[in-house]
mmCIF file of C-alpha atoms in Angstrom:
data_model
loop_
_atom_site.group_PDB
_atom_site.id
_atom_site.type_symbol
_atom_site.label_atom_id
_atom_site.label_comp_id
_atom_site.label_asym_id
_atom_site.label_seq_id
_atom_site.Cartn_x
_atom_site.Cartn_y
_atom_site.Cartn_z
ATOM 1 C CA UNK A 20 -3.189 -75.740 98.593
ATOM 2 C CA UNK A 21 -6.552 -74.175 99.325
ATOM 3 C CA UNK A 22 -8.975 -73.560 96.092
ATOM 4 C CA UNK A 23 -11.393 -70.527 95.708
ATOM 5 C CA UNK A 24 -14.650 -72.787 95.633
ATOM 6 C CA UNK A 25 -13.211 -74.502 98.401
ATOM 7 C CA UNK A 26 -12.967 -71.310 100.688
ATOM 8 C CA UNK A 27 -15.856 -69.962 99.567
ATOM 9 C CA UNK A 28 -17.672 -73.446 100.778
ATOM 10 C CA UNK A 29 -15.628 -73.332 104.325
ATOM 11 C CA UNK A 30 -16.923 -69.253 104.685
ATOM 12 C CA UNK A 31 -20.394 -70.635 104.112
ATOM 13 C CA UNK A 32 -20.381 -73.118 106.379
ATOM 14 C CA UNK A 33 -18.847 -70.944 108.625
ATOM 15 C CA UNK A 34 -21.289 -68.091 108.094
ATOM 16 C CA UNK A 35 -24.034 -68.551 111.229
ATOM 17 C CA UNK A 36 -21.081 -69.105 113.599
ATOM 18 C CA UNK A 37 -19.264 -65.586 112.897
ATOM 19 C CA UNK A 38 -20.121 -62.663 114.848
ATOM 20 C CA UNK A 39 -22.264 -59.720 113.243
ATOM 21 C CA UNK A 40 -18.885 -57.687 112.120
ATOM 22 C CA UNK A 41 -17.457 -60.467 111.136
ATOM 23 C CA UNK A 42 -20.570 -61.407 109.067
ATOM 24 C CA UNK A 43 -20.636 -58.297 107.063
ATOM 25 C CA UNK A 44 -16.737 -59.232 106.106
ATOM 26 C CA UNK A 45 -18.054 -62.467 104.959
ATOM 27 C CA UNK A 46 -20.891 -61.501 102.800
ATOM 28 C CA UNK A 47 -18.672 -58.634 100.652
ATOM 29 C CA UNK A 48 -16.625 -62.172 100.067
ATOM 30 C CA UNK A 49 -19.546 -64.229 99.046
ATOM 31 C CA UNK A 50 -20.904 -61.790 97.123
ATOM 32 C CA UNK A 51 -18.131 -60.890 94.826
ATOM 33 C CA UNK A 52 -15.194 -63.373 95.261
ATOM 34 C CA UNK A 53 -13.215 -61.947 92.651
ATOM 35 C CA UNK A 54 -13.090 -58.619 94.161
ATOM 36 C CA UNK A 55 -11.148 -60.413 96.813
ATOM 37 C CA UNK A 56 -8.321 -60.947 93.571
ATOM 38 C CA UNK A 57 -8.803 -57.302 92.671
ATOM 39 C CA UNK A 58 -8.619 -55.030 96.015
ATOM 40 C CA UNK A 59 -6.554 -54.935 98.906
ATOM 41 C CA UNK A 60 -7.769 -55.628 102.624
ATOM 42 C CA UNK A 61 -8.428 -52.034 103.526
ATOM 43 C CA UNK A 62 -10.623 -51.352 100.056
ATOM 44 C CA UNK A 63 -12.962 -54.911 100.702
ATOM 45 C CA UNK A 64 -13.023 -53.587 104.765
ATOM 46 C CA UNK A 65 -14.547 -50.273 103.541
ATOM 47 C CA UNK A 66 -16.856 -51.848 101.292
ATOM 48 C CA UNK A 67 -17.949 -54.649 103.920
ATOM 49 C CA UNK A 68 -18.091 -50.996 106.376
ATOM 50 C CA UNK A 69 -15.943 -53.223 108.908
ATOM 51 C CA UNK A 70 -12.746 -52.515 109.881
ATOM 52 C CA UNK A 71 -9.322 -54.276 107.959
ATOM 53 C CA UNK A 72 -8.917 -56.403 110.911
ATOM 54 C CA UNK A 73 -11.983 -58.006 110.439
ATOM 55 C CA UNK A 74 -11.246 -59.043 107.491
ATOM 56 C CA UNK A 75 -7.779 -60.500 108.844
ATOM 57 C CA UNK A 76 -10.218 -62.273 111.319
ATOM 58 C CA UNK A 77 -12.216 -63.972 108.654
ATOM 59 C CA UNK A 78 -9.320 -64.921 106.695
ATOM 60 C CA UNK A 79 -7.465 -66.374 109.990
ATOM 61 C CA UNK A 80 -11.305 -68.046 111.166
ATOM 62 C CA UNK A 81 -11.262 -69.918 107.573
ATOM 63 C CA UNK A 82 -7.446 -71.527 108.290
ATOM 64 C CA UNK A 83 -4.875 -68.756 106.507
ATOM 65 C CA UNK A 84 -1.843 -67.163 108.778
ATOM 66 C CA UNK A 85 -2.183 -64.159 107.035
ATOM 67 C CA UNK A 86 -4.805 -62.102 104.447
ATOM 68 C CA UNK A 87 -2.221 -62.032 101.878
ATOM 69 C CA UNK A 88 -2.350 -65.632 101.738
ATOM 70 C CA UNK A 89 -6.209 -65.612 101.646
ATOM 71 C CA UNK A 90 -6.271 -63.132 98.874
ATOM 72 C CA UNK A 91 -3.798 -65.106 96.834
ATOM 73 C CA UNK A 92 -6.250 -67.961 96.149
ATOM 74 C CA UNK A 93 -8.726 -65.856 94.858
ATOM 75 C CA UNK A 94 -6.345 -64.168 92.872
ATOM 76 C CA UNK A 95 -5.487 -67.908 91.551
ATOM 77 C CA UNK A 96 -9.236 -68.840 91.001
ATOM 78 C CA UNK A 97 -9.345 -65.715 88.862
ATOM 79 C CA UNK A 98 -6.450 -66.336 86.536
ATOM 80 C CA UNK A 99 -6.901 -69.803 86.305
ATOM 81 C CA UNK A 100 -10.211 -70.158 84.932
ATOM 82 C CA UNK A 101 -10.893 -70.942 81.350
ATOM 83 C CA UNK A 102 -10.887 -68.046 79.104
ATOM 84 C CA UNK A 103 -14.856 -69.298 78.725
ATOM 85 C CA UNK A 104 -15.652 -69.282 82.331
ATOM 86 C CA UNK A 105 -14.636 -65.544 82.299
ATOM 87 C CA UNK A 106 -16.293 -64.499 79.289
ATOM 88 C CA UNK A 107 -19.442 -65.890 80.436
ATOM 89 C CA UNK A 108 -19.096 -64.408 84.194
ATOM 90 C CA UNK A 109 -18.373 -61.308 82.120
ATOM 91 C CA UNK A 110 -21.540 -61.658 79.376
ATOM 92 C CA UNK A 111 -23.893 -62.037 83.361
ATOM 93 C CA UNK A 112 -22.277 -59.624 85.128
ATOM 94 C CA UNK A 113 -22.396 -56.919 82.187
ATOM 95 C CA UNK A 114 -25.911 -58.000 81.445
ATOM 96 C CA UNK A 115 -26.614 -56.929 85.416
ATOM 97 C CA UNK A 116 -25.211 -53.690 85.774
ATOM 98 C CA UNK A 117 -24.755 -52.929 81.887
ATOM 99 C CA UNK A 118 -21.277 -51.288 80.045
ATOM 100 C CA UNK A 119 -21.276 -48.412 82.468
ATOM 101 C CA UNK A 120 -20.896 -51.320 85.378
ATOM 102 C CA UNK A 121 -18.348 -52.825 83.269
ATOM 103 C CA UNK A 122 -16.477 -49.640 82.710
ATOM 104 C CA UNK A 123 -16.441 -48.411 86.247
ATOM 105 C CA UNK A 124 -15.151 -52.129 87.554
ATOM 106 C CA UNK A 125 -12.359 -52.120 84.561
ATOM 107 C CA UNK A 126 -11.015 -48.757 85.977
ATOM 108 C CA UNK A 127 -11.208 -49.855 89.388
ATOM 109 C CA UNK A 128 -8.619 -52.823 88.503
ATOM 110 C CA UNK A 129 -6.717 -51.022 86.368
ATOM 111 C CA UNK A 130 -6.372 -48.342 88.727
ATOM 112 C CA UNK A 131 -5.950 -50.695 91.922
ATOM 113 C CA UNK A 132 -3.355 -52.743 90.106
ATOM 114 C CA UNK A 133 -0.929 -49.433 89.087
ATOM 115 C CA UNK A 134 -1.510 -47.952 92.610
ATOM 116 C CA UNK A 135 0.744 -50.965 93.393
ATOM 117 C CA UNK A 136 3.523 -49.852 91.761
ATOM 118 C CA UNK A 137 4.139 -47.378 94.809
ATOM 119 C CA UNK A 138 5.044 -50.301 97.065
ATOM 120 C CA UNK A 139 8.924 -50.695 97.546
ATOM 121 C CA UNK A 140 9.559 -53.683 96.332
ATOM 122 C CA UNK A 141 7.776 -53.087 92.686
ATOM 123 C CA UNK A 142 10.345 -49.828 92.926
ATOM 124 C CA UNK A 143 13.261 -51.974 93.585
ATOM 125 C CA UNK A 144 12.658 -54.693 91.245
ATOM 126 C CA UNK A 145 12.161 -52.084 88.635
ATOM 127 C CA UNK A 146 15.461 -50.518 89.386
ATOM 128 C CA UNK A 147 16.787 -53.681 89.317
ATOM 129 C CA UNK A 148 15.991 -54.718 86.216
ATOM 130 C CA UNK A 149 16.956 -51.443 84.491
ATOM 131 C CA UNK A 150 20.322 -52.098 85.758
ATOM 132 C CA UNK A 151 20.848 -55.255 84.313
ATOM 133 C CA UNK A 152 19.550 -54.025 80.924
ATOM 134 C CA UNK A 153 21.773 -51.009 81.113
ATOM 135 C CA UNK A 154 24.847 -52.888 81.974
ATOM 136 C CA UNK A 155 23.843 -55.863 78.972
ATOM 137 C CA UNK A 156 25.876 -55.619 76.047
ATOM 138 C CA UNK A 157 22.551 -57.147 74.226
ATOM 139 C CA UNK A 158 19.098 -57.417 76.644
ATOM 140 C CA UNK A 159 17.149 -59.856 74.456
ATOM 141 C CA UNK A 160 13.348 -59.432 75.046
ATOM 142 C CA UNK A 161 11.031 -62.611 75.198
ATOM 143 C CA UNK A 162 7.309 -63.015 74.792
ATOM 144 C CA UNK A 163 3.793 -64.483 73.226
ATOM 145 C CA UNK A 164 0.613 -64.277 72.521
ATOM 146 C CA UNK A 165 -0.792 -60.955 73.653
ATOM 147 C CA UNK A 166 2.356 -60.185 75.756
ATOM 148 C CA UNK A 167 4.295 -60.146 72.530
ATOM 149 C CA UNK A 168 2.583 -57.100 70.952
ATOM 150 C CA UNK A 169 3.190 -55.172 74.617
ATOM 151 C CA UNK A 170 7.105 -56.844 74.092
ATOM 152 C CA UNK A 171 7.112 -54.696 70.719
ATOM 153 C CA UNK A 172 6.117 -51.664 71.466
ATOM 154 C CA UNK A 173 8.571 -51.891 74.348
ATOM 155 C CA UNK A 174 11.410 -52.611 72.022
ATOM 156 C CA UNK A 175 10.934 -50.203 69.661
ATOM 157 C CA UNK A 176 10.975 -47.410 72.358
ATOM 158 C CA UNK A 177 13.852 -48.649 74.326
ATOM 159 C CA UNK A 178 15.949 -49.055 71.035
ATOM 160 C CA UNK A 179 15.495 -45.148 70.686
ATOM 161 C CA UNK A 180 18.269 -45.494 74.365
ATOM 162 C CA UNK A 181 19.606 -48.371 73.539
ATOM 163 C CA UNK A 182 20.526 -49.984 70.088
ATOM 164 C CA UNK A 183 21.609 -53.208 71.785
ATOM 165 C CA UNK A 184 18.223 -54.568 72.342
ATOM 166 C CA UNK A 185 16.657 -57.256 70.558
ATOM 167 C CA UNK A 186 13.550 -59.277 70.039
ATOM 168 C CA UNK A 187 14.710 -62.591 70.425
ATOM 169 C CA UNK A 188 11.689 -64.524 68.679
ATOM 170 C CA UNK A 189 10.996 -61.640 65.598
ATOM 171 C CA UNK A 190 10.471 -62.293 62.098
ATOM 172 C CA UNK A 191 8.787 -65.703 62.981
ATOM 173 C CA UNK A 192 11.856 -67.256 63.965
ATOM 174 C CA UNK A 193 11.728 -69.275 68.037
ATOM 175 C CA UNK A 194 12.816 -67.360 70.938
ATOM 176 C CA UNK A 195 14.952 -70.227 72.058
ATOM 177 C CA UNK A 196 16.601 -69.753 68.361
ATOM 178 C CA UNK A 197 16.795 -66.123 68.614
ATOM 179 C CA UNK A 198 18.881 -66.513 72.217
ATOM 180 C CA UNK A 199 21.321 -68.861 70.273
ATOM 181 C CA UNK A 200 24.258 -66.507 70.921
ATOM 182 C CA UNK A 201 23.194 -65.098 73.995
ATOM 183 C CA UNK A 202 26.008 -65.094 76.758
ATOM 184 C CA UNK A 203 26.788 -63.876 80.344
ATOM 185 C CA UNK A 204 27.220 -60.210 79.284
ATOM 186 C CA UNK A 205 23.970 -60.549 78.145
ATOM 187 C CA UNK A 206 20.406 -60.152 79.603
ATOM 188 C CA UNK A 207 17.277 -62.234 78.622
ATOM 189 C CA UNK A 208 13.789 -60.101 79.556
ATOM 190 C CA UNK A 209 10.995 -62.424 79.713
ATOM 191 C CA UNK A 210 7.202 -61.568 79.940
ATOM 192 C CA UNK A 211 4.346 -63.565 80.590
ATOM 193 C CA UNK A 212 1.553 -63.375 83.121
ATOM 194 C CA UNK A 213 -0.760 -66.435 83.964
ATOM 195 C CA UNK A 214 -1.494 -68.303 81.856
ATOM 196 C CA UNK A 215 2.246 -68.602 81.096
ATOM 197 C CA UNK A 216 3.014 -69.675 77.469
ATOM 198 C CA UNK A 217 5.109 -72.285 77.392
ATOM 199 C CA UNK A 218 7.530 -70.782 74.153
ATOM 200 C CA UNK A 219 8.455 -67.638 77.101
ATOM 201 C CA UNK A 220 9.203 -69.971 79.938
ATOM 202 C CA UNK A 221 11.022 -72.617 77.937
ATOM 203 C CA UNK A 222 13.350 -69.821 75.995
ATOM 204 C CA UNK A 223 13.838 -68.389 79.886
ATOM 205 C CA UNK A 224 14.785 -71.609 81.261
ATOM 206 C CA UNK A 225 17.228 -72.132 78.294
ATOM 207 C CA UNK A 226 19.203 -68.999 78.767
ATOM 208 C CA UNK A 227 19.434 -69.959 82.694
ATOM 209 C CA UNK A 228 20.893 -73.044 82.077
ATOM 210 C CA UNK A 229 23.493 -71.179 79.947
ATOM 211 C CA UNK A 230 24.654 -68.701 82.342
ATOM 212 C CA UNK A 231 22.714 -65.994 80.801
ATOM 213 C CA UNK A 232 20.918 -63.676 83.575
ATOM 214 C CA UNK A 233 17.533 -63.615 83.080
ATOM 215 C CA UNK A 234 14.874 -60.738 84.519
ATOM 216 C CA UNK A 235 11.354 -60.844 84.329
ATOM 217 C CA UNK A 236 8.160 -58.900 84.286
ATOM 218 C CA UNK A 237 5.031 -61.336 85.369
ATOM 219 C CA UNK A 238 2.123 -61.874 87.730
ATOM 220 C CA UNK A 239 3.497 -63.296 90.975
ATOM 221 C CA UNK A 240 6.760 -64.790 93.024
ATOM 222 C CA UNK A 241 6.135 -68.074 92.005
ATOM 223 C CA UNK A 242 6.118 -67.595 87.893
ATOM 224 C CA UNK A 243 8.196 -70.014 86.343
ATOM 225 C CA UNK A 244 9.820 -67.222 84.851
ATOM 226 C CA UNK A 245 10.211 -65.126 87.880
ATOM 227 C CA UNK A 246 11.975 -68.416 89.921
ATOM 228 C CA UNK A 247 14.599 -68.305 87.871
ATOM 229 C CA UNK A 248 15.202 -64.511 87.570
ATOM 230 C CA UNK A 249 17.609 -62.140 88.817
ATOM 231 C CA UNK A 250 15.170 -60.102 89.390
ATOM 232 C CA UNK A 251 11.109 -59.961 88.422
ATOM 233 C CA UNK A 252 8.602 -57.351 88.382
ATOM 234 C CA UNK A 253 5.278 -58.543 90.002
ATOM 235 C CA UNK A 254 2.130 -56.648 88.420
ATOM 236 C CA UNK A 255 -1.111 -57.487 89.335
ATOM 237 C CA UNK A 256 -3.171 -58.579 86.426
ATOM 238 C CA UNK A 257 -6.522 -59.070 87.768
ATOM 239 C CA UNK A 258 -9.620 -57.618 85.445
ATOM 240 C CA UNK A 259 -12.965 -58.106 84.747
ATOM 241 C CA UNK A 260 -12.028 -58.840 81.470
ATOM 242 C CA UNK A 261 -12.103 -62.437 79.534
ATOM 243 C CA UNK A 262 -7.954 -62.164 79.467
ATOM 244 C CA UNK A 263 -5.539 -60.888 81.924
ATOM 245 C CA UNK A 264 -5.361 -57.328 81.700
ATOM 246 C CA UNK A 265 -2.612 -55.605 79.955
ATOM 247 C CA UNK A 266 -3.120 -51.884 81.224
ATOM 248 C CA UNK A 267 -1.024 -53.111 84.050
ATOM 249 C CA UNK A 268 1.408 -54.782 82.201
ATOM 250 C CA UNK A 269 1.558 -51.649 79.735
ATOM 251 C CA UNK A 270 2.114 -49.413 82.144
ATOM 252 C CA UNK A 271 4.920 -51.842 83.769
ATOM 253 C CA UNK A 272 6.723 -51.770 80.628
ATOM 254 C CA UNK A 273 6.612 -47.777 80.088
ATOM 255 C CA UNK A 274 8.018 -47.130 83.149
ATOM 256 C CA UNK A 275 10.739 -50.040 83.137
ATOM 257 C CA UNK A 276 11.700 -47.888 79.442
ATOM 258 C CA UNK A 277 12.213 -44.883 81.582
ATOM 259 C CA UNK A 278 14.034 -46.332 84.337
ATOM 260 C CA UNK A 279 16.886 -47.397 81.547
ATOM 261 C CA UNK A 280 16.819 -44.429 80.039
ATOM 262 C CA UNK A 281 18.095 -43.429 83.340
ATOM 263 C CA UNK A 282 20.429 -45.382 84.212
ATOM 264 C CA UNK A 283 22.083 -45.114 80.606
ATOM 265 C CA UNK A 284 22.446 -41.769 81.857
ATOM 266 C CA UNK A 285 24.119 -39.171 78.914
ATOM 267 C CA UNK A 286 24.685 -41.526 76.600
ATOM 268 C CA UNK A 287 21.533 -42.756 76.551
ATOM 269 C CA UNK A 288 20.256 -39.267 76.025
ATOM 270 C CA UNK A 289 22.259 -38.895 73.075
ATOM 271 C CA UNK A 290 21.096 -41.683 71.501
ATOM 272 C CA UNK A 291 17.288 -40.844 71.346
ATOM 273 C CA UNK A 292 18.321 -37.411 70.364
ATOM 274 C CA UNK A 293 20.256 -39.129 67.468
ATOM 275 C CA UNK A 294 17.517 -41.208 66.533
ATOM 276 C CA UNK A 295 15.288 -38.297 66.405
ATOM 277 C CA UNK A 296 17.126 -36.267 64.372
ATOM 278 C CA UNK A 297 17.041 -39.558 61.659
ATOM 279 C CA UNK A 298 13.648 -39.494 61.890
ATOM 280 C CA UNK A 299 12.821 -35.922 61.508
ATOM 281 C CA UNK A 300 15.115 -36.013 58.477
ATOM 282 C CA UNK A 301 14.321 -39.029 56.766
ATOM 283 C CA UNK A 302 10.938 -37.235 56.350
ATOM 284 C CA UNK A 303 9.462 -40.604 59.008
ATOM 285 C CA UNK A 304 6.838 -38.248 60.784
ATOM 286 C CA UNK A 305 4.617 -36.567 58.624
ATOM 287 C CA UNK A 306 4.068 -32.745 58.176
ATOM 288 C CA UNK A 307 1.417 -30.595 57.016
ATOM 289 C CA UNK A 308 2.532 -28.414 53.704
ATOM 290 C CA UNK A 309 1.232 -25.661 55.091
ATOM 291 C CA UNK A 310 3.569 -25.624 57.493
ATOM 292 C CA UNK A 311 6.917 -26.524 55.106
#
């Protein structure tokens, strides 16, 4: 398996051999690799001012069958440096074009990464997944680290549809504990881009050897937790940012809450209505006197 410095070298060595177009493609490369993680082929063509097939050429000239397979290890050299690496990449690169540089390169991710969620297959995984959570008698949701705060907020909205969701490691406890009682009815959610913590995959792999189904929402194919799914919902977590960004996986999350609102159909109507009324009359949200 090719290695970003590695293909960076080979395009190098390569450069004086390519023709002019084909030169162009390689310098937008060399000169920000990790825009190669972030953009698609048609968005690094326009920027190179060559044409997306040119960029297929380079990618095919440097050993890859297709750009896909190119861009994937640059999306790997970006998630799999050290937390340090990126922070200091960050600290130059910020330092260069200042916060406004950092600002417009942040939204550019962020906005590349959700304008993949109109490909097909990020519709039908999502669809998927809502499915199996509707048709659970208990979806148990598992995640760390930063993940786990998303995980939260995700519960707490999707309990306002559907009661029978759970956190599987809250109040401190292991997720593998929390999934003690889990069973084929049931549905495991796990969620954990790259870096994947080890507490997510091993409390996924645990339910899968007991029959539970298990659905995911992660950074590629080839997760550990998306291997093992019924069905997994691929975001793309590339940022300029230190740590994987979570606008993506935010955004992932909100929509997968719709979708099973959905497919809960009227009963999962009246249940958020329900659960608003308890609010508004347990005196929850708060009012101005004036107004009483």
């Amino acid at each position: 398996m090719s290695e970003m410095p590695v293909v960076i070298n080979e395009i190098s060595a390569a450069y004086k051999e390519l023709s002019p177009q084909m030169q162009r493609a390689a310098m937008v490369v060399l000169d920000d690799p990790r825009a190669v993680a972030v953009h698609s082929m048609r968005v690094m063509a326009a920027r190179a001012g060559v044409s997306p097939p040119t960029m297929l050429r380079l990618a095919t000239r440097v050993g890859f069958p297709n750009y896909e397979a190119f861009r994937d290890v640059f999306r790997r050299g970006v998630s799999t440096g050290t937390y340090g690496d990126r922070a200091d990449n960050l600290r130059r690169r910020t330092g260069h074009d200042g916060v406004p540089g950092l600002i417009a390169r942040t939204a550019e991710a962020a906005i590349h990464g959700i304008d993949g969620f109109t490909e097909a297959v990020f519709s039908h995984e999502v669809g998927r997944v809502a499915e199996l959570a509707a048709a659970a008698e208990t979806t148990y949701v598992v995640a760390s680290g930063a993940s786990f705060g998303q995980a939260v907020s995700f519960h707490y909205v999707c309990r306002l549809a559907m009661p029978g969701i759970e956190l599987a490691n809250n109040m401190g406890i292991r997720a593998i504990d929390g999934l003690a009682t889990a069973g084929p009815k049931d549905l495991v959610l796990a969620i954990s881009t790259s870096p994947y913590a080890a507490q997510t995959v091993e409390a996924a792999q645990f339910a899968h050897r007991r029959g539970v189904p298990v659905a995911s929402v992660t950074d590629r194919r080839s997760s550990p937790i998306a291997l093992i799914a019924e069905a997994a919902i691929c975001i793309d977590t590339s940022s300029p940012h230190y740590y994987p960004s979570m606008i993506t996986l935010n955004a992932s999350l909100e929509i997968l809450s719709a979708a099973i609102a959905v497919k809960l159909g009227p009963p999962g109507v009246k249940a958020i209505s329900d659960y608003e009324v308890a609010l508004r009359e347990s005196g929850y949200y708060w009012q101005d006197p004036n107004d009483r």
